[in-house]
XYZ file of C-alpha atoms in Angstrom:
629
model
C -14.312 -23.814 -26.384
C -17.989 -24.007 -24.977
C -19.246 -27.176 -24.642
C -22.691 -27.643 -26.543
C -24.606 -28.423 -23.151
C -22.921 -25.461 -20.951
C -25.123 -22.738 -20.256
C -24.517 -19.436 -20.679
C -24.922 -18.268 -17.161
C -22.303 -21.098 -16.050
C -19.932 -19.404 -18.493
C -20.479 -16.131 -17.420
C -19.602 -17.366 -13.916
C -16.196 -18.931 -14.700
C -15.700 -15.811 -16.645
C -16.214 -13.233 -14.233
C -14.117 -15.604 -11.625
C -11.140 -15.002 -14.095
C -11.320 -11.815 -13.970
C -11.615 -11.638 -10.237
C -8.173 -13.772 -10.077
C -6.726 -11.292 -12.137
C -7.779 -8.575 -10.645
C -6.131 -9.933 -7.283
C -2.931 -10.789 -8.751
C -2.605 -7.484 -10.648
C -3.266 -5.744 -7.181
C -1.021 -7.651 -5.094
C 1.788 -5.301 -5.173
C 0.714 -1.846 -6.116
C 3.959 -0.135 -5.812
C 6.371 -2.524 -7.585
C 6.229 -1.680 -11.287
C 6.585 1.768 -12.913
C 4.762 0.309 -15.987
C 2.001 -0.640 -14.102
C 0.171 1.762 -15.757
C -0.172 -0.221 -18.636
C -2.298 -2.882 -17.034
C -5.824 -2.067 -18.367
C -6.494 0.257 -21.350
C -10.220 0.212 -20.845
C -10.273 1.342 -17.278
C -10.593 4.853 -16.212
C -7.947 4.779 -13.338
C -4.405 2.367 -13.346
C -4.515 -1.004 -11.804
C -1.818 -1.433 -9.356
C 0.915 -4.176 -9.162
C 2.125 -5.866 -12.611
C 0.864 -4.366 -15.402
C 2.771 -6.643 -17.979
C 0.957 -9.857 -17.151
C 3.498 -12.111 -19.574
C 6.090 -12.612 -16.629
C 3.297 -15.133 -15.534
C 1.376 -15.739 -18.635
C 3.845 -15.935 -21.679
C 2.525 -15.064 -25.360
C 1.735 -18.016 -27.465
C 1.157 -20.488 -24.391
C -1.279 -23.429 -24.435
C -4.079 -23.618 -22.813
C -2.814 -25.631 -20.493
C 0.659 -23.611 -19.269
C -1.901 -20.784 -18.998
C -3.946 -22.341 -16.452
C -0.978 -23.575 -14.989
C 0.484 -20.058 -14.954
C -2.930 -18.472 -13.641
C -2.632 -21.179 -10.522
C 1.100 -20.511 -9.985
C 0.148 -16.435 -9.879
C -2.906 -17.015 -7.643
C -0.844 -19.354 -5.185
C 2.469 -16.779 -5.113
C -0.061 -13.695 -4.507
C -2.619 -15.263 -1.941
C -2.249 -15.487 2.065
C -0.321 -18.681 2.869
C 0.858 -21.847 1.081
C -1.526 -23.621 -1.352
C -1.211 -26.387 1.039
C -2.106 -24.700 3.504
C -5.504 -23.343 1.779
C -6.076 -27.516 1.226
C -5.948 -28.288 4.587
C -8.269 -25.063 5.214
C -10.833 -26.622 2.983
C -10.217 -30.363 4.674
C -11.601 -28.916 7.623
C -14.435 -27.642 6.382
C -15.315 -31.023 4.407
C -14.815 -32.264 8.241
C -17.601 -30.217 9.304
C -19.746 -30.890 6.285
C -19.479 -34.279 6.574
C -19.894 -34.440 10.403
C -23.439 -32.197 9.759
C -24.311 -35.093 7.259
C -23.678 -37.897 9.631
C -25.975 -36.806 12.391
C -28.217 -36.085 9.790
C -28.526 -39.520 8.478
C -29.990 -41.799 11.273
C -32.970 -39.282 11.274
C -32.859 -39.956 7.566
C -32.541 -43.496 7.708
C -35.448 -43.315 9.872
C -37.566 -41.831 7.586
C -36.687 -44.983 5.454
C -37.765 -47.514 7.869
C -34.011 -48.370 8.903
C -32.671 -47.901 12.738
C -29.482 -47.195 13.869
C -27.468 -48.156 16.273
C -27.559 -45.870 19.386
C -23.658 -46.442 19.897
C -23.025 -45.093 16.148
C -25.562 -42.081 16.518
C -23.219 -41.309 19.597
C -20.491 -41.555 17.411
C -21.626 -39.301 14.821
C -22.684 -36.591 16.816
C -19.674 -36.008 18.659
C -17.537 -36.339 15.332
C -19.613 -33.618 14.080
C -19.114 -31.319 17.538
C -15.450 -31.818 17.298
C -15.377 -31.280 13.438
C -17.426 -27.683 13.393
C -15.542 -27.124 16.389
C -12.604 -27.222 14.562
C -13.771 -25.350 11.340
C -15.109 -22.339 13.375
C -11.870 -22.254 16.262
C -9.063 -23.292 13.790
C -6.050 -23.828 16.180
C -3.208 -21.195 15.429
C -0.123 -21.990 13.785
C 3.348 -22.623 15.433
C 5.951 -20.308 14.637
C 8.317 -22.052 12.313
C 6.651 -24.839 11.111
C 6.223 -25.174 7.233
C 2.837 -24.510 6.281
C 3.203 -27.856 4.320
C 3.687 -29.900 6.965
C 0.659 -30.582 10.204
C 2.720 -30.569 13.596
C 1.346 -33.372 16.116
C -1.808 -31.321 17.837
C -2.921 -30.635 13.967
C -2.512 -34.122 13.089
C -4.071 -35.708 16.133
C -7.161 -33.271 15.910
C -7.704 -33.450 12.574
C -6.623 -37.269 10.590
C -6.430 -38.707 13.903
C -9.750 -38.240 14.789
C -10.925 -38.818 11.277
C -8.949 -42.552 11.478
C -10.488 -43.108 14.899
C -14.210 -42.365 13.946
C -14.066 -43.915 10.875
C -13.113 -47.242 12.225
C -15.236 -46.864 15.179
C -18.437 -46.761 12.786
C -16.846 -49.725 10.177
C -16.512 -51.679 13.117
C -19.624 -51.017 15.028
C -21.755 -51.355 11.579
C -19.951 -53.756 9.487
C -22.060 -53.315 6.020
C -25.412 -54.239 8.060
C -27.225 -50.743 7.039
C -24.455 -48.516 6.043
C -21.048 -48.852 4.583
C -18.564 -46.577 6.642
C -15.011 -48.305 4.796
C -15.057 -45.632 2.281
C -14.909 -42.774 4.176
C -11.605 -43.749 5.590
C -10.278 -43.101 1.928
C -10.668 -39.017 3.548
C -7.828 -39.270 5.850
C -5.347 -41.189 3.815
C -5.647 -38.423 0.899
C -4.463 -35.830 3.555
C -1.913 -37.915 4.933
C -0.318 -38.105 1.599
C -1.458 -34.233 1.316
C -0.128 -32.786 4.538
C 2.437 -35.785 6.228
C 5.438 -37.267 5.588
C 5.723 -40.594 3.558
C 7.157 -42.186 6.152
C 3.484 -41.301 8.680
C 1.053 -41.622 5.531
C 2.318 -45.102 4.684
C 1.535 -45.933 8.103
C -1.906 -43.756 8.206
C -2.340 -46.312 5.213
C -1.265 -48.957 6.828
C -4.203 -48.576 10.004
C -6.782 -48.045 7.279
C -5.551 -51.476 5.882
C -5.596 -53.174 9.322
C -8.888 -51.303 10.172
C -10.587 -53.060 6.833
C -9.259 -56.313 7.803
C -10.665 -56.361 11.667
C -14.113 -55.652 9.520
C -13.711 -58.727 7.883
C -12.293 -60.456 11.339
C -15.500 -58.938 13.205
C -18.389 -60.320 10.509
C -16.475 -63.898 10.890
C -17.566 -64.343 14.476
C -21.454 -63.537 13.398
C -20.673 -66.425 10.759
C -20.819 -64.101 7.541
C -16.872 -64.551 6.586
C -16.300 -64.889 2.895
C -13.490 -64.499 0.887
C -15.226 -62.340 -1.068
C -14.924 -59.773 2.289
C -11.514 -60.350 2.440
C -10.655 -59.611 -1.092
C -11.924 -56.522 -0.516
C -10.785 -55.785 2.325
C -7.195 -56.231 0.360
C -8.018 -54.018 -2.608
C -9.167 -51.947 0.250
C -5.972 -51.702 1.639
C -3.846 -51.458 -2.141
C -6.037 -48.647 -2.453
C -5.386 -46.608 0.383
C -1.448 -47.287 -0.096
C -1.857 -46.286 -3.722
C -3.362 -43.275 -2.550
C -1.055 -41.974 0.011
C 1.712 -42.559 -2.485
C 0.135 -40.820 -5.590
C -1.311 -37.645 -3.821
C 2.251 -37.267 -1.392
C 3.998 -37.231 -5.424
C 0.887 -34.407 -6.174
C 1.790 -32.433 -3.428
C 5.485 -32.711 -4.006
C 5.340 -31.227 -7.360
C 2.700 -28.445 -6.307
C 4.798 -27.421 -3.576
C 8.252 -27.688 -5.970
C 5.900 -25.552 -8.583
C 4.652 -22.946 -5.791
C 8.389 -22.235 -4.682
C 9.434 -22.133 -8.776
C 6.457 -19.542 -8.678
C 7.194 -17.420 -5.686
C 11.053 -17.280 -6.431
C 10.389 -16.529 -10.313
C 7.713 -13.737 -8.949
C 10.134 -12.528 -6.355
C 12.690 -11.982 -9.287
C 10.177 -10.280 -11.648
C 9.746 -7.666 -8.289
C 13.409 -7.200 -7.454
C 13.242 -6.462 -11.834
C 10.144 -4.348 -11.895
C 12.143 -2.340 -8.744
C 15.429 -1.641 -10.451
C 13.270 -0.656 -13.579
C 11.362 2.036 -11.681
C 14.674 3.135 -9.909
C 15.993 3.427 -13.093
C 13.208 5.350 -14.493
C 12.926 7.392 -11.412
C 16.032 8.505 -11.683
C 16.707 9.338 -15.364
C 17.263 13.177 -16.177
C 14.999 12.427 -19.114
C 11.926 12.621 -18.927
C 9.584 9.646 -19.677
C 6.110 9.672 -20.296
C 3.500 6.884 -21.044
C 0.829 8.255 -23.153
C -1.965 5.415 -24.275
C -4.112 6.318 -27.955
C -7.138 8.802 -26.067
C -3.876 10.949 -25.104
C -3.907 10.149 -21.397
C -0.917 10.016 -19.658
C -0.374 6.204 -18.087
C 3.045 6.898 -16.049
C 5.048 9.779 -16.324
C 8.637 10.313 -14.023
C 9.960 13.105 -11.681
C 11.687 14.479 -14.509
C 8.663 14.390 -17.202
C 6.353 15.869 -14.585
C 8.531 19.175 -14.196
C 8.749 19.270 -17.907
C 5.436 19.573 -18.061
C 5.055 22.402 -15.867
C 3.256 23.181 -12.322
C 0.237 21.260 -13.218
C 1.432 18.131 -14.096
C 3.430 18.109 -10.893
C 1.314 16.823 -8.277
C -1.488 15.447 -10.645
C -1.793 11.510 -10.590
C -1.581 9.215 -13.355
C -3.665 8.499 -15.670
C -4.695 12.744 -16.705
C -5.654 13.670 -19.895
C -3.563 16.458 -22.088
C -6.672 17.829 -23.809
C -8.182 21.173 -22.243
C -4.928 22.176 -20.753
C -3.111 25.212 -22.181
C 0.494 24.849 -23.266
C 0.381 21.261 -23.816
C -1.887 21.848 -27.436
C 1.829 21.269 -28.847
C 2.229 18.013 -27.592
C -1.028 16.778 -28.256
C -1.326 17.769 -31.406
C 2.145 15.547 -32.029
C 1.189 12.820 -30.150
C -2.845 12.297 -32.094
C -0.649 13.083 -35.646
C 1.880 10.370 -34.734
C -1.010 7.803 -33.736
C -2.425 8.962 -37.127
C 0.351 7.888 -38.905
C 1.369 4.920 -36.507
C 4.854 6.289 -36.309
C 7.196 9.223 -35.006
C 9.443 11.287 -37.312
C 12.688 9.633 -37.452
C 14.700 12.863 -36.062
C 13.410 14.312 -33.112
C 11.027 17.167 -32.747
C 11.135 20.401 -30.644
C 8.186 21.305 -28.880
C 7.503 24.732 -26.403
C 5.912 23.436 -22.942
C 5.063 25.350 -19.477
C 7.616 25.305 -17.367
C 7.491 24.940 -13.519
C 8.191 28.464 -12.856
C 5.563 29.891 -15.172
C 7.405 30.594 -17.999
C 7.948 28.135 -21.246
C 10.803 26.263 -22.660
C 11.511 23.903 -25.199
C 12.422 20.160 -25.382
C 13.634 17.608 -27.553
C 10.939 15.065 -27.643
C 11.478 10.936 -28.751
C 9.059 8.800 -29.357
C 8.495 4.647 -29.325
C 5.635 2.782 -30.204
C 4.673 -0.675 -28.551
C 1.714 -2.582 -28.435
C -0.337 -4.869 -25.598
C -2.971 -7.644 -25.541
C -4.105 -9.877 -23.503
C -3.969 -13.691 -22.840
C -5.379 -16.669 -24.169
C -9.288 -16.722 -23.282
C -8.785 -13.054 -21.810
C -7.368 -11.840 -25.092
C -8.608 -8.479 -26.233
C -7.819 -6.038 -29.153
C -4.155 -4.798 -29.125
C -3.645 -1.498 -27.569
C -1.013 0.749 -28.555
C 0.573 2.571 -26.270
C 3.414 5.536 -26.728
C 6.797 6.026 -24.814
C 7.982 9.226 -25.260
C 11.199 10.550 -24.104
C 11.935 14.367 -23.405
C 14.797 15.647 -22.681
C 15.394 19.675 -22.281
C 16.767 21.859 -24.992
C 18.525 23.633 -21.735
C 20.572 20.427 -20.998
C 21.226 19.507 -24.666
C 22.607 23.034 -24.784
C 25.120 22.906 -21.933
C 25.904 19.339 -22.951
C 26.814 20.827 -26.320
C 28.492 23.621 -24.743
C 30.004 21.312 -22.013
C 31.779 18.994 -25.140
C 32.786 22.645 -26.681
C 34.843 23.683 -23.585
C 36.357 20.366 -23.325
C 37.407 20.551 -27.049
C 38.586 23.654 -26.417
C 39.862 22.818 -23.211
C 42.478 20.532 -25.059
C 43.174 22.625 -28.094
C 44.138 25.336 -25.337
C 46.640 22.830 -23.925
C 48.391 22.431 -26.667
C 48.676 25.504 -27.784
C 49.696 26.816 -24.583
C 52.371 23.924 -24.151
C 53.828 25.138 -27.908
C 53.663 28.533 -26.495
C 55.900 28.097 -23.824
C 59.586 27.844 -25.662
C 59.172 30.770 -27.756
C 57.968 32.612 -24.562
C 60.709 31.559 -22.763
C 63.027 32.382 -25.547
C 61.648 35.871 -25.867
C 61.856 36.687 -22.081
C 65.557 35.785 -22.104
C 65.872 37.844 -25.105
C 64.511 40.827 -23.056
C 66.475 39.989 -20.007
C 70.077 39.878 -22.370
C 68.833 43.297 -23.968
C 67.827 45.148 -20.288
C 71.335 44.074 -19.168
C 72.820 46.566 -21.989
C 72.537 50.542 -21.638
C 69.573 51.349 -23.695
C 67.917 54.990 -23.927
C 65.078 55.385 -22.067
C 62.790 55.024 -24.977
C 64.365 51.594 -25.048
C 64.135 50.630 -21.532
C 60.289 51.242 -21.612
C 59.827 49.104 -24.909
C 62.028 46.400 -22.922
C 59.692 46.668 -19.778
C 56.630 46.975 -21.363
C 58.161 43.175 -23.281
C 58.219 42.004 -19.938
C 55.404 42.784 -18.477
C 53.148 40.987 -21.300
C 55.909 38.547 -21.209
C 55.080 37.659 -17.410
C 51.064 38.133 -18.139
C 51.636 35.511 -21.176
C 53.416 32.984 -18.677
C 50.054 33.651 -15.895
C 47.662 32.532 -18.805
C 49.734 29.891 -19.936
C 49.823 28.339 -16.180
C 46.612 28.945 -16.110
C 45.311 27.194 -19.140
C 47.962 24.034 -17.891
C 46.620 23.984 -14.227
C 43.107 22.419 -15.829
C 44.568 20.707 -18.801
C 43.085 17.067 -18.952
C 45.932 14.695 -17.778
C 47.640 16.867 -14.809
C 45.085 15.151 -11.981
C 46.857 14.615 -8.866
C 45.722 12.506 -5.724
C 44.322 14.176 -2.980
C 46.546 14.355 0.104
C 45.154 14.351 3.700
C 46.459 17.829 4.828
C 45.301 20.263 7.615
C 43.436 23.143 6.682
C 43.814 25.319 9.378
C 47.657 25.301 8.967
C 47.097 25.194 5.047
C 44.715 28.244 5.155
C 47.200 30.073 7.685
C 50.390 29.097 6.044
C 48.851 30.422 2.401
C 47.647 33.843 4.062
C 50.966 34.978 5.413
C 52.670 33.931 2.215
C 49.869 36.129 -0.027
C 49.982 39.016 2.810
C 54.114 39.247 2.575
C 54.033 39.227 -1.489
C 51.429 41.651 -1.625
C 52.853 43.963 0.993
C 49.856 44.103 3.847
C 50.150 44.275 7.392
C 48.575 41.162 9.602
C 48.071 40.551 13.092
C 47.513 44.574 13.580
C 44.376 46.247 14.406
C 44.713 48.067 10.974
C 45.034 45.157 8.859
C 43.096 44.681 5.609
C 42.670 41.200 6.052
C 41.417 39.341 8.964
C 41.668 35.538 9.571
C 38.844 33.203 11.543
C 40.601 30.176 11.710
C 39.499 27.307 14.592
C 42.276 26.431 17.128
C 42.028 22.752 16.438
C 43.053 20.682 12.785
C 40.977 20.195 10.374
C 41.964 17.451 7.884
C 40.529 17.587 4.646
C 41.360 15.645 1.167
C 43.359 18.356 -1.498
C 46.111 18.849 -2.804
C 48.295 22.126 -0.926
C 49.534 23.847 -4.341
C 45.978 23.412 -5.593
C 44.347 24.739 -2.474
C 46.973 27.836 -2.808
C 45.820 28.611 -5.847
C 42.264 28.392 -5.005
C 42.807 30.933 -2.367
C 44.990 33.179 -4.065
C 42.555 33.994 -6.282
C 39.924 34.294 -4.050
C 41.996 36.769 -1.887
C 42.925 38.275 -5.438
C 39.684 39.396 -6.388
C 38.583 40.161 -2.862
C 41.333 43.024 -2.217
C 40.614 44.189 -5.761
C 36.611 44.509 -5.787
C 36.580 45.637 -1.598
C 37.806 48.824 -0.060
C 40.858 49.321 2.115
C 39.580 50.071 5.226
C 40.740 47.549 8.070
C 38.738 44.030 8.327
C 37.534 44.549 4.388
C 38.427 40.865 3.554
C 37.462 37.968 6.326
C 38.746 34.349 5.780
C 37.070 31.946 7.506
C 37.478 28.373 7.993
C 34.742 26.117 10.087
C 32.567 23.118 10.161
C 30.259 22.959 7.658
C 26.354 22.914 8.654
C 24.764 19.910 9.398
C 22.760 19.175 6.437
C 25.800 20.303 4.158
C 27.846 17.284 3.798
C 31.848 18.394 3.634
C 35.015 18.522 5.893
C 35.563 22.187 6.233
C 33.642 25.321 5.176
C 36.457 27.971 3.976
C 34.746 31.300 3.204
C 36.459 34.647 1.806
C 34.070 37.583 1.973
C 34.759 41.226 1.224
C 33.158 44.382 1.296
C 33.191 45.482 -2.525
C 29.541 46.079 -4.194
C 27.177 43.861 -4.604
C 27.950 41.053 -7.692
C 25.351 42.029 -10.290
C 22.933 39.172 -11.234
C 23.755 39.049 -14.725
C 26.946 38.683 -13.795
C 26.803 36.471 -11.158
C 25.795 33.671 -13.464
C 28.948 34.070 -15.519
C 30.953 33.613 -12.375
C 32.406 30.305 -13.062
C 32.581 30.222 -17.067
C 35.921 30.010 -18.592
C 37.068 33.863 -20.272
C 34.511 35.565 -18.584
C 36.084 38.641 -17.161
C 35.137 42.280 -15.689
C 38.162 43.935 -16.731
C 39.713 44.833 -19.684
C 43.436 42.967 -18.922
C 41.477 39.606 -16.625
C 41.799 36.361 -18.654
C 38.420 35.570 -17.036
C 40.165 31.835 -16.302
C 40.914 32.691 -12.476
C 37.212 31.448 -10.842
C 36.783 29.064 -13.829
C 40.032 27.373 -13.072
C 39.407 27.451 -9.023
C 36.071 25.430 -9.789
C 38.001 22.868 -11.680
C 40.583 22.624 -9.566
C 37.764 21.916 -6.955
C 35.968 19.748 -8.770
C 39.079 17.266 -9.194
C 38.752 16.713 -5.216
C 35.641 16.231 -5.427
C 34.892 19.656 -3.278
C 32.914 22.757 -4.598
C 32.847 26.430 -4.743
C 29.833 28.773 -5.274
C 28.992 32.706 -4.725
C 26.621 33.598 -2.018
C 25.480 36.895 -1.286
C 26.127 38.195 2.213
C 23.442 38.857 4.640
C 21.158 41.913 3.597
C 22.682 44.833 5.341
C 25.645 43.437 6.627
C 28.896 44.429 5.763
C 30.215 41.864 3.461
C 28.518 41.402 0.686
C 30.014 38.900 -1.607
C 30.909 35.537 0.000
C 32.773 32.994 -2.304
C 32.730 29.160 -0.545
C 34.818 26.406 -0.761
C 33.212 22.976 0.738
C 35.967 20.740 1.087
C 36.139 17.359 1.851
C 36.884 15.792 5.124
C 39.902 13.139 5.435
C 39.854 9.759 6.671
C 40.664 9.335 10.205
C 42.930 6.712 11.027
């Protein structure tokens, strides 16, 4: 409260000067919070550093934790110690009061009163040294505490101070002027800035200084015990002093490091948050009641398409087309000071020109400021988007995985009756049946055998067959599989004519998978490249190198053929369990090679081959290198 005899413009002044500390705390780190944006409703642009001031200045707090609070967030945020800023202002008092003693004789003489020459000395070169000091402040050592004054410091600065001082008590012992109580200067800043142990004794000199005044004015015949009483309050005083401001400085420099280490934990907090944030596949925007956009992450950024990309916070969403949606939800939920309890799907640009829809959540939260800086509550809104793309494969993702099981099971009850029936066929071919017969029987057995594929197939990815990876070499792998798959299928290798050509390196490559796993990866790779390429010699190229440098992976294995082009619309069915290009394909054979991928942590992808070269469809495997020993 205002005092009845304060003046306005003295308020004013200490009101503007809070606002300048908090304008320097809240820009002290400008990167660390994510919610920094929050800082200052009123202002046109964000203030940098820690928007949420309570870390430092906690709701509800008394007038006296606040001031406390704003100290503790000045000292943490400012160059150096505060101790360090006191004995910066000591030395200026230094030079103040030096210009004020060579100023007095000339004073005094205006008076009537003389000095004596010795003590005008005196003064003058105290007050050399002392701006001396103020305008050429010695540098500090490396490794010294900025609480504590090394020896040079302490000699130039309280040394002097305790020299002087006495110099004039003793020279002019109360005849004109009364130097004793400016030796009460360097015993505060030896309780300040020293040890206990070197301000007792700072306290101590000033004790035995007082006591040669008294000794001095007995020899002119003016001793009194009146002088010497004083001369031992004198002394009480100054060791009362050392003592009380040493405790003062204690406790301010106990409260500066309780400041600085709670301030360092807020950052290492307001950090992880914005990682976090950062990072989310949500998107998260910060929209305040005028419909500006405070903060807004990677994520919420593309969702708002090309223009919100680059565009620093705080923008506005009026005037811009494709976001009338969203601003027309956001000014109705302000209107009603809530969001619908269900979500709401809204159409926004997308970064590639076109328009999609998201999900969009919304939270309502409210800030105000502090104490004697308090202002009207602002409410701000946190809204969440996520894309309808991503809740769609999600959904879709849970679906296959559902159906993924529900497939395992049924396959697993499939296989006894399957068996049964294919040894039921095999008893009845044994017999001599007509030939009508014979092709009923074979025709059993070939839908028998095509039954048993899609039943493997179906258990190769069932949840609960994972095995660990095994360190094995792929060139030997890769070569081994080949001749196998060239011998069952009946094609030459090695000759000049042969449909298949290997590029394998000369030296191992050891990679983390499993070898039955990796054979069935390539089988139906090689599979699907003799079916869709021609038969001419060198159609099909396996390939196994080093990946490039900025793909990370063991070994690049590549099967390319020369078959048509992959049409897009097929292309991105590639990988999606059932999706097939013939009439008898389960569509589970690229499907099940990503999974089986995917359990070593490797990956797989199409890639079309280089524009008029004679491969055109390249299917990759990245595989992952093994630990050396």
């Amino acid at each position: 409260m205002t005092s009845p005899g304060t003046e306005p413009h003295v308020e004013r002044r200490r009101a503007e000067r809070r606002h300048s500390d908090r304008r320097q705390a809240l820009g002290a780190a400008p990167e660390d919070s994510w919610f920094g944006a929050l800082a200052d409703g009123n202002q046109s642009t964000l203030q940098p550093g820690f928007g949420d001031e309570s870390r430092l200045e906690p709701e509800g707090a008394s007038s006296e934790s606040r001031f406390l609070a704003r100290e503790a967030r000045r000292i943490v945020v400012g160059e150096g110690s505060a101790l360090r800023r006191v004995f910066g202002a000591y030395v200026a008092a230094r030079a103040a009061l030096g210009t004020a003693l060579v100023l007095t004789p000339w004073i005094m003489s205006l008076l009537g009163t003389r000095l004596a020459v010795e003590a005008l000395l005196v003064c003058m070169a105290y007050a050399v040294q002392a701006v001396s000091m103020w305008l050429l402040p010695p540098s500090p050592v490396p490794g010294m505490p900025a609480s504590r004054l090394v020896r040079r410091q302490w000699v130039l600065t309280i040394g002097v101070d305790l020299f002087v001082f006495s110099l004039l008590h003793l020279l002019e012992p109360g005849a004109h002027l009364n130097y004793a109580a400016l030796l009460a200067l360097p015993v505060l800043m030896a309780g300040v800035m020293t040890k206990r142990v070197g301000a007792l004794a700072t306290a101590a000199l000033v004790s035995l200084v007082l006591l040669a005044g008294v000794w001095r004015a007995s020899l002119s015949g003016a001793f009194s015990a009146v002088l010497l009483t004083q001369a031992g309050l004198g002394g009480l005083g100054a060791f009362a002093i050392t003592l009380l401001s040493g405790e003062l400085a204690q406790r301010l420099a106990r409260e500066e490091r309780t400041a600085r280490g709670s301030l360092e934990l807020a950052r290492q907090q307001a950090r992880l948050n914005r990682l976090v944030i950062e990072e989310m596949t949500d998107g998260v925007l910060v929209v305040d009641r005028r419909c500006r956009v405070r903060a807004a992450n990677p994520a919420a950024r593309g969702m708002l398409g090309a223009r919100a990309a680059d565009r620093p916070a705080p923008f506005a969403l009026h005037g811009e087309a494709g976001w009338e949606t969203l601003l027309q939800a956001i000014e109705k939920a302000f209107g009603a000071g809530r969001w619908p309890r269900e979500h709401r799907e809204l159409t926004l640009p997308h970064v590639d020109g076109g328009t999609h829809t998201v999900q969009v959540r919304a939270r309502f939260t409210k800030r105000s400021g502090i104490g004697e800086e308090a202002t009207a509550p602002q409410e701000v809104c946190v809204l969440f988007l996520e894309d309808m793309r991503s809740v769609q494969a999600r959904v879709q993702q849970e679906k296959l995985a559902a159906m993924g099981r529900m497939s395992a099971g049924i396959a697993h009850e499939i296989r006894n009756p399957l068996a049964a029936i294919a040894q039921a066929n095999a008893l009845m071919l044994e017999d001599d049946l007509a030939g009508a017969q014979q092709r009923l029987a074979r025709i059993v057995e070939d839908n028998v055998e095509r039954l048993k594929r899609i039943v493997d197939d179906v258990m190769a990815v069932a949840p609960g067959t994972t095995s660990g990876p095994q360190a094995i070499d792929a060139t030997a792998e890769v070569a081994r599989i080949c001749r196998e798959w060239l011998a069952t299928s009946g094609l030459p290798s090695g000759t000049s004519d042969a449909r298949v050509e290997l590029d394998l390196p000369p030296v191992p490559m050891p990679v983390l998978f499993d070898p039955e796993h990796l054979r069935r990866v390539l089988t139906n790779l090689l599979d699907n490249a003799c079916r869709h390429g021609t038969e001419t010699p060198g159609a099909v190229v396996v390939c196994l190198r080093h990946p490039p440098a900025q793909a990370p992976g063991g070994a690049l294995l590549t099967v390319a053929s020369d078959g048509p082009p992959i049409a897009p619309d097929v292309e991105r069915h590639l990988f999606e369990p059932f999706f097939s290009t013939r009439s008898r394909g389960t569509g589970l054979g690229l499907y099940i090679c990503r999974e089986l991928c995917e359990r070593y942590r490797a990956s797989i992808d199409y890639r079309p081959g280089p524009a008029g070269g004679r491969h055109r469809n390249v299917f990759r495997v990245l595989l992952r290198s093994a630990p050396t020993a």
